[in-house]
Coordinates of C-alpha atoms in Angstrom, one line a residue:
M1 CA -8.7 -18.7 10.7
I2 CA -10.4 -17.0 13.7
S3 CA -7.3 -14.8 14.1
V4 CA -7.9 -13.5 10.5
M5 CA -11.5 -12.5 11.4
V6 CA -10.4 -11.0 14.7
A7 CA -7.7 -8.9 13.1
G8 CA -10.0 -7.5 10.6
G9 CA -12.9 -6.9 13.0
V10 CA -10.8 -5.2 15.7
S11 CA -8.9 -3.0 13.3
M12 CA -12.1 -1.9 11.6
L13 CA -13.7 -1.0 14.9
V14 CA -10.6 0.9 16.1
A15 CA -10.5 2.9 12.9
L16 CA -14.2 3.5 12.9
F17 CA -14.4 4.9 16.4
A18 CA -10.9 6.4 16.8
T19 CA -11.0 8.4 13.6
P20 CA -13.7 11.0 14.8
L21 CA -11.7 11.4 18.0
F22 CA -8.5 12.0 16.0
I23 CA -10.4 14.5 13.8
R24 CA -11.4 16.5 16.9
F25 CA -7.8 16.6 18.0
L26 CA -6.6 17.8 14.6
V27 CA -9.3 20.4 14.4
A28 CA -8.4 21.7 17.9
K29 CA -4.7 21.9 16.8
Q30 CA -5.7 23.4 13.4
Y31 CA -3.8 20.7 11.6
G32 CA -5.5 21.1 8.2
Q33 CA -4.5 20.1 4.7
F34 CA -2.9 22.6 2.3
I35 CA -4.0 22.3 -1.3
R36 CA -1.7 22.7 -4.4
Q37 CA -2.6 25.8 -6.2
D38 CA -2.2 24.3 -9.7
G39 CA -4.8 21.6 -9.0
P40 CA -8.5 21.5 -9.9
T41 CA -10.1 24.6 -8.4
A42 CA -12.8 22.5 -6.8
H43 CA -10.2 21.2 -4.4
L44 CA -9.5 24.6 -2.9
T45 CA -12.7 24.1 -0.8
K46 CA -11.0 21.2 0.9
R47 CA -8.3 23.5 2.3
G48 CA -8.1 23.0 6.1
T49 CA -9.6 19.5 6.2
P50 CA -7.8 17.5 8.9
T51 CA -4.9 15.4 7.5
M52 CA -2.5 12.7 8.8
G53 CA -5.3 10.3 9.1
G54 CA -2.8 7.5 8.2
V55 CA -1.9 7.6 11.9
V56 CA -5.3 5.9 12.6
I57 CA -4.9 3.4 9.8
I58 CA -1.4 2.3 11.1
A59 CA -2.6 2.2 14.8
A60 CA -5.7 0.3 13.9
T61 CA -3.7 -2.2 11.9
L62 CA -1.2 -2.8 14.7
L63 CA -3.9 -3.2 17.3
G64 CA -5.9 -5.6 15.2
W65 CA -2.8 -7.7 14.5
L66 CA -1.7 -7.6 18.1
V67 CA -5.1 -8.7 19.5
A68 CA -5.3 -11.5 16.9
V69 CA -1.8 -12.7 18.0
L70 CA -2.7 -12.6 21.7
I71 CA -6.0 -14.5 21.1
S72 CA -4.3 -17.2 19.0
G73 CA -1.5 -17.6 21.5
T74 CA 1.1 -17.8 18.8
T75 CA 4.5 -16.2 18.5
P76 CA 4.6 -13.2 16.2
S77 CA 6.2 -14.3 12.9
A78 CA 9.2 -12.6 11.3
S79 CA 7.2 -12.0 8.0
A80 CA 4.4 -10.2 9.8
M81 CA 6.7 -8.1 12.0
L82 CA 8.8 -7.1 9.0
V83 CA 5.8 -6.0 6.9
L84 CA 4.4 -4.0 9.9
F85 CA 7.8 -2.4 10.4
L86 CA 7.9 -1.4 6.8
M87 CA 4.4 0.0 7.0
T88 CA 5.1 1.9 10.2
G89 CA 8.5 3.2 9.1
L90 CA 7.2 4.6 5.9
G91 CA 4.3 6.0 7.8
V92 CA 6.7 7.9 10.0
V93 CA 8.4 9.4 6.9
G94 CA 5.0 10.4 5.6
F95 CA 4.1 11.9 9.0
L96 CA 7.1 14.1 8.9
D97 CA 6.2 15.2 5.4
D98 CA 2.6 16.0 6.5
F99 CA 3.7 17.8 9.7
I100 CA 6.1 20.0 7.8
K101 CA 3.3 21.0 5.4
I102 CA 1.1 21.9 8.3
S103 CA 3.7 23.7 10.5
R104 CA 5.1 25.7 7.6
Q105 CA 1.6 26.2 6.0
R106 CA 2.5 25.1 2.5
S107 CA 1.5 22.2 0.2
L108 CA 5.0 20.8 0.0
G109 CA 6.6 18.9 2.9
L110 CA 9.9 17.0 3.0
S111 CA 12.2 17.7 0.1
A112 CA 12.5 14.9 -2.4
R113 CA 16.0 14.2 -1.2
W114 CA 15.1 13.7 2.4
K115 CA 12.0 11.7 1.5
I116 CA 14.1 9.4 -0.6
V117 CA 16.6 9.1 2.3
G118 CA 13.9 8.2 4.8
Q119 CA 12.3 5.7 2.4
G120 CA 15.7 4.2 1.7
L121 CA 16.7 3.7 5.3
V122 CA 13.5 1.9 6.1
G123 CA 13.5 0.0 2.8
I124 CA 17.1 -1.2 3.2
T125 CA 16.6 -2.3 6.7
F126 CA 13.5 -4.3 5.7
A127 CA 15.3 -5.9 2.7
V128 CA 18.4 -6.9 4.7
L129 CA 16.3 -8.4 7.5
A130 CA 13.9 -10.1 5.2
L131 CA 16.6 -12.5 4.0
Q132 CA 17.3 -13.5 7.6
F133 CA 15.3 -15.6 10.1
P134 CA 15.0 -18.9 8.3
D135 CA 12.4 -21.2 9.8
S136 CA 12.8 -25.0 10.6
L137 CA 12.6 -25.7 6.8
G138 CA 15.2 -23.0 6.0
R139 CA 12.7 -20.5 4.5
S140 CA 13.3 -16.9 5.2
P141 CA 10.6 -14.2 4.8
A142 CA 12.0 -13.1 1.4
S143 CA 13.9 -14.8 -1.4
T144 CA 16.4 -13.6 -3.9
Q145 CA 14.3 -15.1 -6.7
I146 CA 12.0 -12.8 -8.6
S147 CA 8.4 -14.0 -8.0
F148 CA 5.2 -14.0 -10.0
I149 CA 2.8 -16.3 -8.2
R150 CA 5.7 -18.3 -6.8
D151 CA 9.4 -17.8 -7.0
T152 CA 10.5 -18.1 -10.6
H153 CA 13.8 -19.4 -11.9
L154 CA 15.1 -15.8 -12.2
D155 CA 17.5 -15.7 -9.2
L156 CA 19.3 -12.5 -8.3
A157 CA 21.9 -14.6 -6.7
F158 CA 23.1 -15.9 -10.0
A159 CA 26.7 -14.7 -9.3
G160 CA 26.8 -15.7 -5.6
V161 CA 25.1 -15.0 -2.3
A162 CA 26.7 -11.6 -1.8
V163 CA 25.7 -10.3 -5.2
G164 CA 22.2 -11.7 -4.8
A165 CA 21.8 -9.9 -1.5
V166 CA 22.8 -6.6 -2.9
L167 CA 20.6 -7.0 -6.0
F168 CA 17.7 -8.0 -3.8
V169 CA 18.1 -4.9 -1.6
I170 CA 18.0 -2.8 -4.8
W171 CA 15.0 -4.8 -6.2
A172 CA 13.1 -4.6 -2.9
N173 CA 13.6 -0.8 -2.6
F174 CA 12.5 -0.3 -6.1
L175 CA 9.2 -2.1 -5.3
I176 CA 8.9 -0.2 -2.0
T177 CA 9.4 3.2 -3.6
A178 CA 7.2 2.4 -6.6
W179 CA 4.3 1.2 -4.5
S180 CA 4.5 3.9 -1.9
N181 CA 4.6 6.6 -4.5
A182 CA 1.8 4.8 -6.5
V183 CA -0.6 4.9 -3.5
N184 CA 0.5 8.5 -2.8
L185 CA -0.4 9.6 -6.3
T186 CA -3.7 7.8 -6.1
D187 CA -4.6 9.7 -3.0
G188 CA -6.1 12.7 -4.8
L189 CA -9.8 12.3 -4.4
D190 CA -11.9 11.6 -1.3
G191 CA -11.8 7.9 -0.6
L192 CA -10.1 6.8 -3.8
A193 CA -6.8 5.5 -2.4
T194 CA -8.5 4.1 0.8
G195 CA -11.1 2.2 -1.2
A196 CA -8.7 0.9 -3.7
S197 CA -6.3 -0.3 -0.9
L198 CA -9.2 -2.0 0.9
I199 CA -9.9 -4.0 -2.3
V200 CA -6.3 -5.0 -2.9
F201 CA -5.6 -6.0 0.7
G202 CA -8.9 -7.9 0.8
A203 CA -7.6 -9.9 -2.2
Y204 CA -4.4 -10.6 -0.3
V205 CA -6.4 -12.1 2.6
I206 CA -7.8 -14.6 0.0
V207 CA -4.3 -15.3 -1.5
C208 CA -2.6 -15.8 1.9
V209 CA -5.3 -18.1 3.2
W210 CA -5.1 -20.2 0.1
Q211 CA -1.3 -20.3 0.4
F212 CA -1.7 -21.5 4.0
N213 CA -4.1 -24.2 3.0
Q214 CA -1.7 -25.3 0.2
R215 CA 1.6 -24.6 2.0
C216 CA 4.6 -26.8 1.4
G217 CA 5.9 -29.2 4.0
A218 CA 9.4 -30.7 4.1
D219 CA 8.6 -32.3 0.7
L220 CA 7.8 -29.8 -2.0
A221 CA 4.5 -30.9 -3.7
A222 CA 3.8 -29.8 -7.3
R223 CA 1.2 -27.2 -6.3
C224 CA 2.3 -26.1 -2.9
Y225 CA 3.5 -22.6 -1.9
A226 CA 6.9 -22.2 -0.2
T227 CA 6.2 -19.1 1.8
R228 CA 7.3 -18.8 5.4
D229 CA 4.3 -17.4 7.2
P230 CA 1.2 -17.4 5.0
L231 CA -1.4 -17.5 7.8
D232 CA 0.2 -14.6 9.6
M233 CA 0.3 -12.6 6.4
A234 CA -3.4 -13.2 6.0
V235 CA -3.9 -11.8 9.5
V236 CA -1.8 -8.7 8.6
A237 CA -3.8 -8.3 5.3
A238 CA -7.1 -8.6 7.2
A239 CA -5.9 -6.0 9.8
I240 CA -5.0 -3.5 7.0
T241 CA -8.3 -4.2 5.2
G242 CA -10.3 -3.6 8.4
A243 CA -8.4 -0.4 9.1
C244 CA -9.1 0.9 5.6
L245 CA -12.8 0.0 5.9
G246 CA -13.2 1.8 9.2
F247 CA -11.3 4.8 8.0
L248 CA -13.2 5.0 4.7
W249 CA -16.4 5.7 6.7
W250 CA -14.9 9.1 7.4
N251 CA -12.8 9.5 4.3
A252 CA -15.6 9.0 1.8
S253 CA -16.8 12.1 0.0
P254 CA -17.1 14.7 1.4
A255 CA -14.0 13.6 3.4
K256 CA -13.9 14.6 7.1
I257 CA -10.2 13.7 7.1
F258 CA -7.4 12.8 4.7
M259 CA -4.9 10.0 5.2
G260 CA -2.1 12.2 4.0
D261 CA 1.4 10.9 3.1
T262 CA 1.3 9.2 6.5
G263 CA -1.3 6.8 5.2
S264 CA -0.4 6.6 1.5
L265 CA 3.3 5.8 2.1
A266 CA 2.4 3.3 4.8
L267 CA -0.2 1.5 2.7
G268 CA 2.2 1.5 -0.3
G269 CA 5.0 0.1 1.8
A270 CA 2.7 -2.6 3.2
L271 CA 1.6 -3.6 -0.3
A272 CA 5.3 -3.9 -1.4
G273 CA 6.2 -5.9 1.7
M274 CA 3.2 -8.1 1.3
S275 CA 4.1 -8.9 -2.3
I276 CA 7.7 -9.7 -1.3
V277 CA 7.0 -12.1 1.6
T278 CA 4.1 -13.9 -0.2
R279 CA 6.2 -14.4 -3.3
T280 CA 3.8 -12.4 -5.5
E281 CA 5.8 -9.5 -6.6
I282 CA 4.7 -9.5 -10.3
L283 CA 1.1 -10.6 -9.4
A284 CA 0.8 -7.5 -7.2
A285 CA 1.1 -5.3 -10.3
I286 CA -2.1 -7.0 -11.5
L287 CA -3.9 -6.9 -8.2
G288 CA -3.0 -3.3 -7.8
G289 CA -3.5 -2.5 -11.5
L290 CA -5.4 0.8 -10.7
F291 CA -2.3 2.1 -8.9
V292 CA -0.1 1.1 -11.8
I293 CA -2.3 2.9 -14.3
I294 CA -2.3 6.1 -12.3
V295 CA 1.5 6.0 -12.0
L296 CA 1.8 5.4 -15.7
S297 CA -0.4 8.4 -16.5
D298 CA 2.0 10.6 -14.5
V299 CA 5.0 9.1 -16.2
I300 CA 3.5 9.5 -19.7
Q301 CA 2.4 13.1 -19.0
I302 CA 5.9 14.1 -17.8
G303 CA 7.8 12.2 -20.5
F304 CA 5.6 13.3 -23.4
F305 CA 5.8 17.0 -22.2
K306 CA 9.6 16.9 -22.0
L307 CA 9.8 15.4 -25.5
T308 CA 7.2 17.5 -27.2
G309 CA 6.2 20.3 -24.9
K310 CA 2.6 19.1 -25.1
R311 CA 0.4 17.2 -22.7
V312 CA -1.4 13.9 -23.2
F313 CA -3.9 14.5 -20.4
K314 CA -5.5 17.7 -19.2
M315 CA -3.8 17.1 -15.9
A316 CA -2.0 14.2 -14.3
P317 CA -2.5 11.9 -12.4
L318 CA -5.3 10.4 -14.4
H319 CA -8.2 11.1 -12.0
H320 CA -7.6 14.8 -12.3
H321 CA -7.8 14.5 -16.1
F322 CA -11.4 13.2 -15.7
E323 CA -12.2 16.0 -13.1
L324 CA -11.2 18.6 -15.7
S325 CA -13.3 16.7 -18.3
G326 CA -16.4 17.4 -16.2
W327 CA -16.8 14.1 -14.3
G328 CA -18.0 14.5 -10.7
E329 CA -15.6 13.5 -7.9
V330 CA -17.9 10.7 -6.5
T331 CA -18.4 9.4 -10.1
I332 CA -14.6 9.1 -10.7
V333 CA -14.0 7.4 -7.3
I334 CA -16.7 4.8 -7.8
R335 CA -15.7 4.0 -11.3
F336 CA -12.1 3.7 -10.3
W337 CA -13.1 1.4 -7.4
L338 CA -14.8 -0.7 -10.1
I339 CA -11.6 -0.8 -12.1
A340 CA -9.7 -1.7 -9.0
G341 CA -12.1 -4.6 -8.4
L342 CA -11.7 -5.8 -12.0
F343 CA -8.0 -5.9 -11.7
V344 CA -8.3 -7.8 -8.4
S345 CA -10.7 -10.3 -10.0
L346 CA -8.2 -10.8 -12.8
G347 CA -5.3 -11.2 -10.4
V348 CA -7.1 -13.7 -8.2
G349 CA -8.3 -15.5 -11.2
I350 CA -4.8 -15.9 -12.6
F351 CA -3.6 -17.0 -9.1
Y352 CA -6.2 -19.7 -9.0
A353 CA -5.8 -20.7 -12.6
E354 CA -2.1 -21.3 -12.1
W355 CA -2.8 -23.6 -9.2
V356 CA -5.4 -25.6 -11.2
A357 CA -3.0 -25.9 -14.2
G358 CA -0.4 -27.2 -11.8

């Protein structure tokens, strides 16, 4: 368990002290954020704020995890390396998007087509590899079974291994795209996405530690968890939590730096990967309920407008609706953090209640 604390502590310190150095570098290079012209007018004052802060989050996470691995003297697990690959790969896609915005001085970066291609290449690679690398008990990082708190009886391999592998790749990429875009949409106010991510990944530390303490051996007990590397995933979750905590010090309102698509896509990808390898794909939708609500607000707004020509919200995503309703930015962020905390409490409660029920 010391490795979990080391990962979180190191990543937090790296993010806390490296972020201001990165801010100075970005300011010197004049790498500032460009603001969409159709957004709330209050956001126009944020134009020029350094962006691509996700670089620090990713670097701090990797360093925190690496130090924890070196101190524990263990071999890096397949599950941890795959989730970190997914996080970093999507971070690279986001970095390209951010860099294009900066270099071309516009609020739009990569075209939707190329962003989907980039996410797809990283996601497919992750999904294919996640079904490989069985341990001594034959457990691979991922499973073709749809999971809630454990794998359910809904198996994508119902028509054979080949069909199951293809359907799993599709399912995994749906989750990756959904979560990365969910965090991306949430990243609209100072500290909102960072704080919400911190809360969700903090919950995953608890979930993964519990799974490790109740992990299955060769004989499957009634209440055990058949995940491949639960303790290593707790280390990864702690590293991401620490990185978000250190970054939030500088990202809180008024933000000195934005995470950009570099950070939002990386965090969303890490959340998707975490849910897959811990067999909590559906539970993640509860733990990350705030992200789900924000995505749904955007879907409802677009769908209702196409059908009726009218809008449900003053502006989507949801946090901008409350901005235009007169709520202050800090008020919205804190209240949304509280909502994120409530969803996490609900998710962890369901997780524990299922174990007690047996």
